[in-house]
Amino acid sequence: MKMRKIQFVDLKAQYLSIKESIDEAISSVINDTAFIGGKYVETFEKEFANLYGVKHCISVANGTDSLFIIMKMLGIGQGDEVITVANSWISSSETISLCGATPVFVDIDPVYYTIDENKLESAITSKTKAILPVHLYGQACEMDKLCKIANKFDLPIIEDCAQSHFSEFKGKRVGTVGIAGSFSFYPGKNLGAYGDAGCIITDDDDLALKFRMFARHGALRKHFHQIEGINSRMDGLQAAILTAKIPHILNWTTLRIQNANQYDALLKDIPNIIIPARRAECKHTFHLYVIRAEKRDELSLFLKENGVETAIHYPTSLPNLSAYRYLGYSSADYPVASKYQSEILSLPMYSELSYDDIKYISDIIRRFYS
């Protein structure tokens, strides 16, 4: 079989069809010297809010900041606890610590890899101030059960949507169920900028005002600082680039789902791997296509030797990181996340991936196990 080079992100194919509009957007920002704030940022916020179906979109510098800002403006601080999931990028938990609170981890669902809502209630204490579920890989969490528990204990839900742009839970887009949704537009995301960028969405007018104020040095108008804040502003270049991409995001999402369907069909009968499950009545947008595989590391090396780049999201679950050793957790406290961290493997996934590429990758996997 002839070897081909398939990368985890195909930079040559990515966004090729809209290169002209992106180039024009960049030139416009430069010509207008609109690098901080201004009409390009305002246009992006309006476009994203309208397409997403929410009242407010508050642009920020990155997805990590968006989580931090939400929690700070909810008054979360020293002595508080916030519950989140054991398998995610560290932004989901480090922002809890940055607020002065303590992250409390819950193991992952063994089928869907999001937070196990059946273990959530036992993690709630008198110090719990919020629940921060992560819609990981593009898979929506079980929001009905999460909301029922949150309502029982009068806790806000902060949705981490960094990997789940336009994913849905029973017809409702993620980020619109809780009190606020946090988004990242890191270049590798389904909707990606040319650098760091993020946003917060909410339908709460008062919170939207607080989020915007805190992210802009505590001021809604320059030099009129009502509170102390931080500097977390999306720059004009990133806003213009994202605005140029917004008309294409729903189509890209459809193509990702089609690619996932092709992977499913070609991989489902290989007994040594487990393909990603999808919640019923939900839309999985496949930021990542993650399998669980026997001899994961050997398979990854074999794929690389045959021109296929893979990745692991994430090689160490959060409670097992050195950063959280002070909390005294052991891998036995989170058996599913601890087990899966040595099995999960992200295969190439992007909207421009062809059927021939997917067939080639699937054949390599089949050949490895045969």
mmCIF file of C-alpha atoms in Angstrom:
data_model
loop_
_atom_site.group_PDB
_atom_site.id
_atom_site.type_symbol
_atom_site.label_atom_id
_atom_site.label_comp_id
_atom_site.label_asym_id
_atom_site.label_seq_id
_atom_site.Cartn_x
_atom_site.Cartn_y
_atom_site.Cartn_z
ATOM 1 C CA MET A 1 0.000 0.000 0.000
ATOM 2 C CA LYS A 2 1.395 3.383 -0.994
ATOM 3 C CA MET A 3 2.070 5.582 2.012
ATOM 4 C CA ARG A 4 0.485 9.026 2.120
ATOM 5 C CA LYS A 5 0.935 11.914 4.515
ATOM 6 C CA ILE A 6 -2.228 12.649 6.500
ATOM 7 C CA GLN A 7 -1.832 15.267 9.222
ATOM 8 C CA PHE A 8 -3.989 15.828 12.270
ATOM 9 C CA VAL A 9 -4.760 19.301 10.911
ATOM 10 C CA ASP A 10 -4.415 19.758 7.178
ATOM 11 C CA LEU A 11 -3.233 23.365 6.977
ATOM 12 C CA LYS A 12 -3.109 23.384 3.180
ATOM 13 C CA ALA A 13 -6.725 22.350 2.766
ATOM 14 C CA GLN A 14 -8.102 24.236 5.758
ATOM 15 C CA TYR A 15 -10.076 27.336 4.810
ATOM 16 C CA LEU A 16 -8.713 27.319 1.238
ATOM 17 C CA SER A 17 -12.134 28.164 -0.185
ATOM 18 C CA ILE A 18 -12.413 31.370 1.859
ATOM 19 C CA LYS A 19 -8.820 32.580 1.613
ATOM 20 C CA GLU A 20 -9.825 35.656 -0.363
ATOM 21 C CA SER A 21 -12.410 36.801 2.181
ATOM 22 C CA ILE A 22 -9.995 36.248 5.077
ATOM 23 C CA ASP A 23 -7.223 38.155 3.295
ATOM 24 C CA GLU A 24 -9.652 40.993 2.680
ATOM 25 C CA ALA A 25 -10.717 40.994 6.318
ATOM 26 C CA ILE A 26 -7.116 41.216 7.510
ATOM 27 C CA SER A 27 -6.337 44.030 5.084
ATOM 28 C CA SER A 28 -9.401 45.974 6.220
ATOM 29 C CA VAL A 29 -8.371 45.815 9.869
ATOM 30 C CA ILE A 30 -4.835 46.931 9.031
ATOM 31 C CA ASN A 31 -6.029 49.764 6.797
ATOM 32 C CA ASP A 32 -8.397 50.974 9.509
ATOM 33 C CA THR A 33 -5.806 50.405 12.292
ATOM 34 C CA ALA A 34 -8.690 48.824 14.248
ATOM 35 C CA PHE A 35 -6.552 46.485 16.296
ATOM 36 C CA ILE A 36 -8.282 46.765 19.694
ATOM 37 C CA GLY A 37 -12.067 46.965 19.964
ATOM 38 C CA GLY A 38 -14.036 48.781 17.306
ATOM 39 C CA LYS A 39 -16.397 47.761 14.553
ATOM 40 C CA TYR A 40 -14.792 44.432 13.651
ATOM 41 C CA VAL A 41 -15.119 43.122 17.192
ATOM 42 C CA GLU A 42 -18.665 44.449 17.473
ATOM 43 C CA THR A 43 -19.623 42.836 14.170
ATOM 44 C CA PHE A 44 -18.266 39.470 15.255
ATOM 45 C CA GLU A 45 -20.158 39.601 18.548
ATOM 46 C CA LYS A 46 -23.419 40.378 16.773
ATOM 47 C CA GLU A 47 -22.896 37.737 14.074
ATOM 48 C CA PHE A 48 -22.013 34.984 16.531
ATOM 49 C CA ALA A 49 -24.863 35.853 18.903
ATOM 50 C CA ASN A 50 -27.373 35.915 16.051
ATOM 51 C CA LEU A 51 -26.221 32.627 14.552
ATOM 52 C CA TYR A 52 -26.073 30.955 17.949
ATOM 53 C CA GLY A 53 -29.451 32.301 19.008
ATOM 54 C CA VAL A 54 -28.473 34.172 22.172
ATOM 55 C CA LYS A 55 -28.871 37.747 23.395
ATOM 56 C CA HIS A 56 -25.262 38.441 24.317
ATOM 57 C CA CYS A 57 -21.837 37.477 23.005
ATOM 58 C CA ILE A 58 -18.928 38.983 24.931
ATOM 59 C CA SER A 59 -15.650 38.562 23.072
ATOM 60 C CA VAL A 60 -12.532 37.886 25.161
ATOM 61 C CA ALA A 61 -8.873 37.110 24.585
ATOM 62 C CA ASN A 62 -9.147 33.318 24.865
ATOM 63 C CA GLY A 63 -11.297 30.477 26.120
ATOM 64 C CA THR A 64 -9.443 30.186 29.424
ATOM 65 C CA ASP A 65 -10.227 33.797 30.271
ATOM 66 C CA SER A 66 -13.882 33.240 29.472
ATOM 67 C CA LEU A 67 -14.189 30.599 32.202
ATOM 68 C CA PHE A 68 -12.294 32.730 34.704
ATOM 69 C CA ILE A 69 -14.425 35.797 33.980
ATOM 70 C CA ILE A 70 -17.688 33.892 34.391
ATOM 71 C CA MET A 71 -16.675 32.499 37.761
ATOM 72 C CA LYS A 72 -15.300 35.801 39.057
ATOM 73 C CA MET A 73 -18.492 37.627 38.160
ATOM 74 C CA LEU A 74 -20.559 34.923 39.843
ATOM 75 C CA GLY A 75 -18.657 35.775 43.024
ATOM 76 C CA ILE A 76 -16.771 32.487 43.266
ATOM 77 C CA GLY A 77 -13.685 32.826 45.444
ATOM 78 C CA GLN A 78 -11.688 31.721 48.457
ATOM 79 C CA GLY A 79 -13.165 28.760 50.319
ATOM 80 C CA ASP A 80 -15.592 27.828 47.535
ATOM 81 C CA GLU A 81 -15.687 24.630 45.476
ATOM 82 C CA VAL A 82 -16.584 24.169 41.826
ATOM 83 C CA ILE A 83 -17.304 20.738 40.378
ATOM 84 C CA THR A 84 -15.893 19.777 37.002
ATOM 85 C CA VAL A 85 -14.967 16.644 35.052
ATOM 86 C CA ALA A 86 -11.859 14.485 35.489
ATOM 87 C CA ASN A 87 -10.918 14.425 31.787
ATOM 88 C CA SER A 88 -10.495 17.782 30.088
ATOM 89 C CA TRP A 89 -7.872 20.375 29.234
ATOM 90 C CA ILE A 90 -6.484 22.050 32.361
ATOM 91 C CA SER A 91 -8.294 25.328 31.581
ATOM 92 C CA SER A 92 -11.464 23.774 32.973
ATOM 93 C CA SER A 93 -9.900 23.343 36.398
ATOM 94 C CA GLU A 94 -7.064 25.869 36.663
ATOM 95 C CA THR A 95 -9.526 28.739 36.273
ATOM 96 C CA ILE A 96 -11.352 27.459 39.358
ATOM 97 C CA SER A 97 -8.104 27.647 41.312
ATOM 98 C CA LEU A 98 -7.286 31.094 39.875
ATOM 99 C CA CYS A 99 -10.537 32.362 41.405
ATOM 100 C CA GLY A 100 -9.321 31.120 44.785
ATOM 101 C CA ALA A 101 -11.734 28.178 44.822
ATOM 102 C CA THR A 102 -10.993 24.444 44.841
ATOM 103 C CA PRO A 103 -11.700 22.190 41.852
ATOM 104 C CA VAL A 104 -13.673 19.071 42.724
ATOM 105 C CA PHE A 105 -13.437 16.378 40.077
ATOM 106 C CA VAL A 106 -16.088 13.858 39.014
ATOM 107 C CA ASP A 107 -15.222 10.776 36.972
ATOM 108 C CA ILE A 108 -16.267 10.463 33.333
ATOM 109 C CA ASP A 109 -19.198 8.573 31.893
ATOM 110 C CA PRO A 110 -17.823 5.235 30.599
ATOM 111 C CA VAL A 111 -19.768 5.468 27.321
ATOM 112 C CA TYR A 112 -19.822 9.170 26.387
ATOM 113 C CA TYR A 113 -16.635 10.425 28.163
ATOM 114 C CA THR A 114 -18.336 13.537 29.571
ATOM 115 C CA ILE A 115 -18.984 14.104 33.268
ATOM 116 C CA ASP A 116 -20.781 11.180 34.911
ATOM 117 C CA GLU A 117 -23.946 12.822 36.156
ATOM 118 C CA ASN A 118 -24.708 9.742 38.276
ATOM 119 C CA LYS A 119 -21.681 10.578 40.440
ATOM 120 C CA LEU A 120 -22.299 14.313 40.569
ATOM 121 C CA GLU A 121 -24.585 14.648 43.559
ATOM 122 C CA SER A 122 -22.196 12.835 45.898
ATOM 123 C CA ALA A 123 -19.528 15.478 45.106
ATOM 124 C CA ILE A 124 -21.710 18.399 46.218
ATOM 125 C CA THR A 125 -20.959 19.939 49.617
ATOM 126 C CA SER A 126 -21.960 23.090 51.482
ATOM 127 C CA LYS A 127 -18.974 24.784 49.795
ATOM 128 C CA THR A 128 -20.091 23.994 46.235
ATOM 129 C CA LYS A 129 -20.875 27.184 44.292
ATOM 130 C CA ALA A 130 -21.170 25.987 40.678
ATOM 131 C CA ILE A 131 -21.045 23.017 38.310
ATOM 132 C CA LEU A 132 -18.749 23.276 35.294
ATOM 133 C CA PRO A 133 -19.506 20.478 32.794
ATOM 134 C CA VAL A 134 -17.328 20.133 29.680
ATOM 135 C CA HIS A 135 -18.935 19.205 26.357
ATOM 136 C CA LEU A 136 -15.841 17.240 25.378
ATOM 137 C CA TYR A 137 -14.826 16.327 21.810
ATOM 138 C CA GLY A 138 -18.095 17.849 20.510
ATOM 139 C CA GLN A 139 -20.313 15.566 22.625
ATOM 140 C CA ALA A 140 -23.006 17.268 24.703
ATOM 141 C CA CYS A 141 -23.263 16.379 28.385
ATOM 142 C CA GLU A 142 -26.476 14.878 29.761
ATOM 143 C CA MET A 143 -27.958 18.284 30.482
ATOM 144 C CA ASP A 144 -31.394 17.130 31.677
ATOM 145 C CA LYS A 145 -29.878 15.245 34.599
ATOM 146 C CA LEU A 146 -27.288 17.943 35.289
ATOM 147 C CA CYS A 147 -29.982 20.633 35.384
ATOM 148 C CA LYS A 148 -32.166 18.575 37.706
ATOM 149 C CA ILE A 149 -29.309 18.222 40.199
ATOM 150 C CA ALA A 150 -28.245 21.864 39.822
ATOM 151 C CA ASN A 151 -31.800 23.062 40.443
ATOM 152 C CA LYS A 152 -32.117 20.810 43.490
ATOM 153 C CA PHE A 153 -29.097 22.477 45.101
ATOM 154 C CA ASP A 154 -29.624 25.935 43.539
ATOM 155 C CA LEU A 155 -26.292 25.862 41.719
ATOM 156 C CA PRO A 156 -25.440 27.667 38.467
ATOM 157 C CA ILE A 157 -24.171 25.638 35.521
ATOM 158 C CA ILE A 158 -21.222 27.095 33.605
ATOM 159 C CA GLU A 159 -20.890 25.294 30.266
ATOM 160 C CA ASP A 160 -17.415 24.731 28.839
ATOM 161 C CA CYS A 161 -18.080 24.670 25.089
ATOM 162 C CA ALA A 162 -14.483 25.031 23.902
ATOM 163 C CA GLN A 163 -14.772 21.833 21.834
ATOM 164 C CA SER A 164 -18.463 21.910 21.027
ATOM 165 C CA HIS A 165 -19.397 24.851 18.816
ATOM 166 C CA PHE A 166 -23.012 24.324 17.713
ATOM 167 C CA SER A 167 -23.345 20.920 19.379
ATOM 168 C CA GLU A 168 -26.871 20.224 20.594
ATOM 169 C CA PHE A 169 -28.621 18.465 23.441
ATOM 170 C CA LYS A 170 -32.150 17.490 22.415
ATOM 171 C CA GLY A 171 -32.479 20.395 20.005
ATOM 172 C CA LYS A 172 -30.914 23.000 22.307
ATOM 173 C CA ARG A 173 -27.415 24.258 21.558
ATOM 174 C CA VAL A 174 -24.810 23.751 24.241
ATOM 175 C CA GLY A 175 -23.914 26.961 25.992
ATOM 176 C CA THR A 176 -27.566 28.040 26.127
ATOM 177 C CA VAL A 177 -28.696 25.648 28.858
ATOM 178 C CA GLY A 178 -26.676 26.929 31.808
ATOM 179 C CA ILE A 179 -26.234 30.467 33.056
ATOM 180 C CA ALA A 180 -23.398 31.107 30.571
ATOM 181 C CA GLY A 181 -21.353 29.326 27.931
ATOM 182 C CA SER A 182 -17.595 29.577 27.456
ATOM 183 C CA PHE A 183 -16.020 29.242 23.985
ATOM 184 C CA SER A 184 -12.503 29.020 22.613
ATOM 185 C CA PHE A 185 -11.539 30.007 19.075
ATOM 186 C CA TYR A 186 -8.022 28.593 19.259
ATOM 187 C CA PRO A 187 -6.855 27.883 15.673
ATOM 188 C CA GLY A 188 -7.567 24.148 15.869
ATOM 189 C CA LYS A 189 -11.202 24.572 16.962
ATOM 190 C CA ASN A 190 -14.168 23.970 14.642
ATOM 191 C CA LEU A 191 -14.417 27.747 14.395
ATOM 192 C CA GLY A 192 -10.818 28.870 14.768
ATOM 193 C CA ALA A 193 -9.021 32.202 14.714
ATOM 194 C CA TYR A 194 -5.433 32.864 13.587
ATOM 195 C CA GLY A 195 -4.349 33.114 17.218
ATOM 196 C CA ASP A 196 -5.963 33.028 20.643
ATOM 197 C CA ALA A 197 -9.548 34.236 21.004
ATOM 198 C CA GLY A 198 -12.688 33.326 22.921
ATOM 199 C CA CYS A 199 -16.122 34.482 23.990
ATOM 200 C CA ILE A 200 -18.893 34.151 26.530
ATOM 201 C CA ILE A 201 -22.546 33.782 25.605
ATOM 202 C CA THR A 202 -25.506 34.386 27.905
ATOM 203 C CA ASP A 203 -29.102 35.559 27.921
ATOM 204 C CA ASP A 204 -28.666 37.209 31.328
ATOM 205 C CA ASP A 205 -28.507 40.992 30.821
ATOM 206 C CA ASP A 206 -26.927 41.811 34.198
ATOM 207 C CA LEU A 207 -24.258 39.129 33.918
ATOM 208 C CA ALA A 208 -23.429 40.147 30.342
ATOM 209 C CA LEU A 209 -22.735 43.667 31.572
ATOM 210 C CA LYS A 210 -20.490 42.366 34.347
ATOM 211 C CA PHE A 211 -18.607 40.029 32.024
ATOM 212 C CA ARG A 212 -17.937 42.817 29.535
ATOM 213 C CA MET A 213 -16.880 45.266 32.234
ATOM 214 C CA PHE A 214 -14.515 42.880 34.021
ATOM 215 C CA ALA A 215 -12.850 41.822 30.749
ATOM 216 C CA ARG A 216 -12.110 45.448 29.877
ATOM 217 C CA HIS A 217 -10.294 46.683 32.973
ATOM 218 C CA GLY A 218 -13.563 47.117 34.857
ATOM 219 C CA ALA A 219 -14.848 49.794 32.486
ATOM 220 C CA LEU A 220 -17.556 49.994 29.841
ATOM 221 C CA ARG A 221 -16.115 53.334 28.698
ATOM 222 C CA LYS A 222 -12.424 54.124 28.571
ATOM 223 C CA HIS A 223 -11.065 55.756 31.761
ATOM 224 C CA PHE A 224 -14.363 55.193 33.650
ATOM 225 C CA HIS A 225 -13.464 52.166 35.764
ATOM 226 C CA GLN A 226 -16.334 51.030 37.954
ATOM 227 C CA ILE A 227 -14.486 47.977 39.294
ATOM 228 C CA GLU A 228 -11.042 46.426 39.011
ATOM 229 C CA GLY A 229 -10.908 44.048 36.086
ATOM 230 C CA ILE A 230 -8.503 42.345 33.728
ATOM 231 C CA ASN A 231 -7.345 42.940 30.165
ATOM 232 C CA SER A 232 -9.044 40.241 28.084
ATOM 233 C CA ARG A 233 -9.994 41.660 24.709
ATOM 234 C CA MET A 234 -10.344 39.913 21.363
ATOM 235 C CA ASP A 235 -8.257 41.869 18.886
ATOM 236 C CA GLY A 236 -9.703 43.241 15.650
ATOM 237 C CA LEU A 237 -7.752 40.863 13.414
ATOM 238 C CA GLN A 238 -9.122 37.769 15.110
ATOM 239 C CA ALA A 239 -12.645 39.201 15.133
ATOM 240 C CA ALA A 240 -12.520 39.946 11.402
ATOM 241 C CA ILE A 241 -11.108 36.506 10.572
ATOM 242 C CA LEU A 242 -13.797 34.770 12.634
ATOM 243 C CA THR A 243 -16.511 36.880 11.028
ATOM 244 C CA ALA A 244 -15.273 35.787 7.597
ATOM 245 C CA LYS A 245 -15.555 32.155 8.689
ATOM 246 C CA ILE A 246 -18.952 32.336 10.401
ATOM 247 C CA PRO A 247 -20.975 31.844 7.173
ATOM 248 C CA HIS A 248 -19.194 28.509 6.673
ATOM 249 C CA ILE A 249 -19.285 27.004 10.178
ATOM 250 C CA LEU A 250 -22.592 25.162 9.873
ATOM 251 C CA ASN A 251 -21.498 23.544 6.611
ATOM 252 C CA TRP A 252 -18.141 22.598 8.140
ATOM 253 C CA THR A 253 -20.029 21.051 11.037
ATOM 254 C CA THR A 254 -22.138 18.956 8.648
ATOM 255 C CA LEU A 255 -18.988 17.754 6.877
ATOM 256 C CA ARG A 256 -17.381 16.751 10.189
ATOM 257 C CA ILE A 257 -20.443 14.699 11.082
ATOM 258 C CA GLN A 258 -20.384 13.052 7.650
ATOM 259 C CA ASN A 259 -16.712 12.205 8.119
ATOM 260 C CA ALA A 260 -17.491 10.706 11.523
ATOM 261 C CA ASN A 261 -20.235 8.588 9.930
ATOM 262 C CA GLN A 262 -17.701 7.276 7.407
ATOM 263 C CA TYR A 263 -15.229 6.446 10.170
ATOM 264 C CA ASP A 264 -18.008 4.630 12.049
ATOM 265 C CA ALA A 265 -18.928 2.523 9.053
ATOM 266 C CA LEU A 266 -15.334 1.528 8.300
ATOM 267 C CA LEU A 267 -14.182 0.901 11.880
ATOM 268 C CA LYS A 268 -17.216 -0.512 13.673
ATOM 269 C CA ASP A 269 -16.394 -4.186 13.055
ATOM 270 C CA ILE A 270 -12.801 -4.046 14.336
ATOM 271 C CA PRO A 271 -13.025 -5.749 17.744
ATOM 272 C CA ASN A 272 -9.857 -4.152 19.133
ATOM 273 C CA ILE A 273 -11.227 -0.604 19.105
ATOM 274 C CA ILE A 274 -14.298 1.206 20.369
ATOM 275 C CA ILE A 275 -15.680 3.978 18.180
ATOM 276 C CA PRO A 276 -17.248 7.069 19.802
ATOM 277 C CA ALA A 277 -20.832 6.694 20.974
ATOM 278 C CA ARG A 278 -23.359 9.484 20.422
ATOM 279 C CA ARG A 279 -26.117 10.536 22.786
ATOM 280 C CA ALA A 280 -29.607 9.953 21.437
ATOM 281 C CA GLU A 281 -31.429 13.044 20.178
ATOM 282 C CA CYS A 282 -28.193 15.059 20.337
ATOM 283 C CA LYS A 283 -25.821 16.535 17.763
ATOM 284 C CA HIS A 284 -22.170 15.543 18.215
ATOM 285 C CA THR A 285 -20.093 18.022 16.185
ATOM 286 C CA PHE A 286 -16.854 16.008 16.303
ATOM 287 C CA HIS A 287 -14.228 18.539 17.149
ATOM 288 C CA LEU A 288 -12.324 15.299 17.686
ATOM 289 C CA TYR A 289 -12.962 11.734 16.584
ATOM 290 C CA VAL A 290 -11.713 9.723 19.547
ATOM 291 C CA ILE A 291 -11.497 5.934 19.607
ATOM 292 C CA ARG A 292 -10.395 3.652 22.423
ATOM 293 C CA ALA A 293 -7.802 1.196 21.246
ATOM 294 C CA GLU A 294 -5.930 -1.853 22.463
ATOM 295 C CA LYS A 295 -2.168 -1.297 22.253
ATOM 296 C CA ARG A 296 -2.904 2.400 21.761
ATOM 297 C CA ASP A 297 0.696 3.611 21.676
ATOM 298 C CA GLU A 298 1.777 0.893 19.252
ATOM 299 C CA LEU A 299 -1.171 1.692 16.985
ATOM 300 C CA SER A 300 -0.337 5.402 17.063
ATOM 301 C CA LEU A 301 3.257 4.657 16.064
ATOM 302 C CA PHE A 302 2.116 2.335 13.273
ATOM 303 C CA LEU A 303 -0.188 5.018 11.920
ATOM 304 C CA LYS A 304 2.618 7.579 12.056
ATOM 305 C CA GLU A 305 4.954 5.217 10.170
ATOM 306 C CA ASN A 306 2.272 5.071 7.468
ATOM 307 C CA GLY A 307 1.867 8.841 7.218
ATOM 308 C CA VAL A 308 -1.070 9.358 9.597
ATOM 309 C CA GLU A 309 -0.711 11.779 12.467
ATOM 310 C CA THR A 310 -2.756 11.169 15.635
ATOM 311 C CA ALA A 311 -3.034 12.831 19.043
ATOM 312 C CA ILE A 312 -4.141 12.007 22.597
ATOM 313 C CA HIS A 313 -6.748 14.187 24.307
ATOM 314 C CA TYR A 314 -5.666 13.856 27.090
ATOM 315 C CA PRO A 315 -2.752 11.629 28.121
ATOM 316 C CA THR A 316 -3.225 12.332 31.837
ATOM 317 C CA SER A 317 -6.609 12.948 33.419
ATOM 318 C CA LEU A 318 -6.772 16.116 35.502
ATOM 319 C CA PRO A 319 -6.730 14.620 39.034
ATOM 320 C CA ASN A 320 -3.646 12.581 38.085
ATOM 321 C CA LEU A 321 -1.616 15.645 37.062
ATOM 322 C CA SER A 322 1.231 16.831 39.278
ATOM 323 C CA ALA A 323 -0.557 20.176 39.505
ATOM 324 C CA TYR A 324 -3.292 18.568 41.647
ATOM 325 C CA ARG A 325 -1.141 16.323 43.802
ATOM 326 C CA TYR A 326 -1.847 18.672 46.716
ATOM 327 C CA LEU A 327 -5.498 17.565 46.655
ATOM 328 C CA GLY A 328 -4.496 14.033 47.594
ATOM 329 C CA TYR A 329 -6.302 12.181 44.810
ATOM 330 C CA SER A 330 -5.248 8.770 43.534
ATOM 331 C CA SER A 331 -6.007 7.144 40.191
ATOM 332 C CA ALA A 332 -8.371 4.777 42.020
ATOM 333 C CA ASP A 333 -10.610 7.730 42.871
ATOM 334 C CA TYR A 334 -11.342 8.188 39.141
ATOM 335 C CA PRO A 335 -11.134 4.665 37.717
ATOM 336 C CA VAL A 336 -12.771 5.339 34.348
ATOM 337 C CA ALA A 337 -10.752 8.451 33.487
ATOM 338 C CA SER A 338 -7.578 6.786 34.772
ATOM 339 C CA LYS A 339 -8.161 3.688 32.641
ATOM 340 C CA TYR A 340 -9.193 5.525 29.491
ATOM 341 C CA GLN A 341 -6.205 7.887 29.514
ATOM 342 C CA SER A 342 -4.080 4.995 28.220
ATOM 343 C CA GLU A 343 -6.658 3.931 25.586
ATOM 344 C CA ILE A 344 -8.001 7.085 23.911
ATOM 345 C CA LEU A 345 -6.651 8.104 20.509
ATOM 346 C CA SER A 346 -7.751 11.028 18.329
ATOM 347 C CA LEU A 347 -7.792 10.232 14.637
ATOM 348 C CA PRO A 348 -7.518 12.961 11.964
ATOM 349 C CA MET A 349 -10.742 14.978 11.837
ATOM 350 C CA TYR A 350 -11.448 18.134 9.861
ATOM 351 C CA SER A 351 -14.115 19.150 7.396
ATOM 352 C CA GLU A 352 -11.891 18.757 4.305
ATOM 353 C CA LEU A 353 -10.981 15.146 5.092
ATOM 354 C CA SER A 354 -11.859 12.960 2.084
ATOM 355 C CA TYR A 355 -13.462 9.536 2.008
ATOM 356 C CA ASP A 356 -10.248 8.150 0.489
ATOM 357 C CA ASP A 357 -8.277 9.514 3.440
ATOM 358 C CA ILE A 358 -10.693 7.981 5.934
ATOM 359 C CA LYS A 359 -10.588 4.662 4.070
ATOM 360 C CA TYR A 360 -6.786 4.722 4.076
ATOM 361 C CA ILE A 361 -6.651 5.424 7.833
ATOM 362 C CA SER A 362 -9.189 2.686 8.533
ATOM 363 C CA ASP A 363 -7.267 0.178 6.410
ATOM 364 C CA ILE A 364 -4.057 0.956 8.299
ATOM 365 C CA ILE A 365 -5.833 0.342 11.628
ATOM 366 C CA ARG A 366 -7.310 -2.907 10.352
ATOM 367 C CA ARG A 367 -3.901 -4.003 9.081
ATOM 368 C CA PHE A 368 -2.304 -3.272 12.461
ATOM 369 C CA TYR A 369 -4.693 -5.543 14.341
ATOM 370 C CA SER A 370 -4.707 -8.264 11.710
#
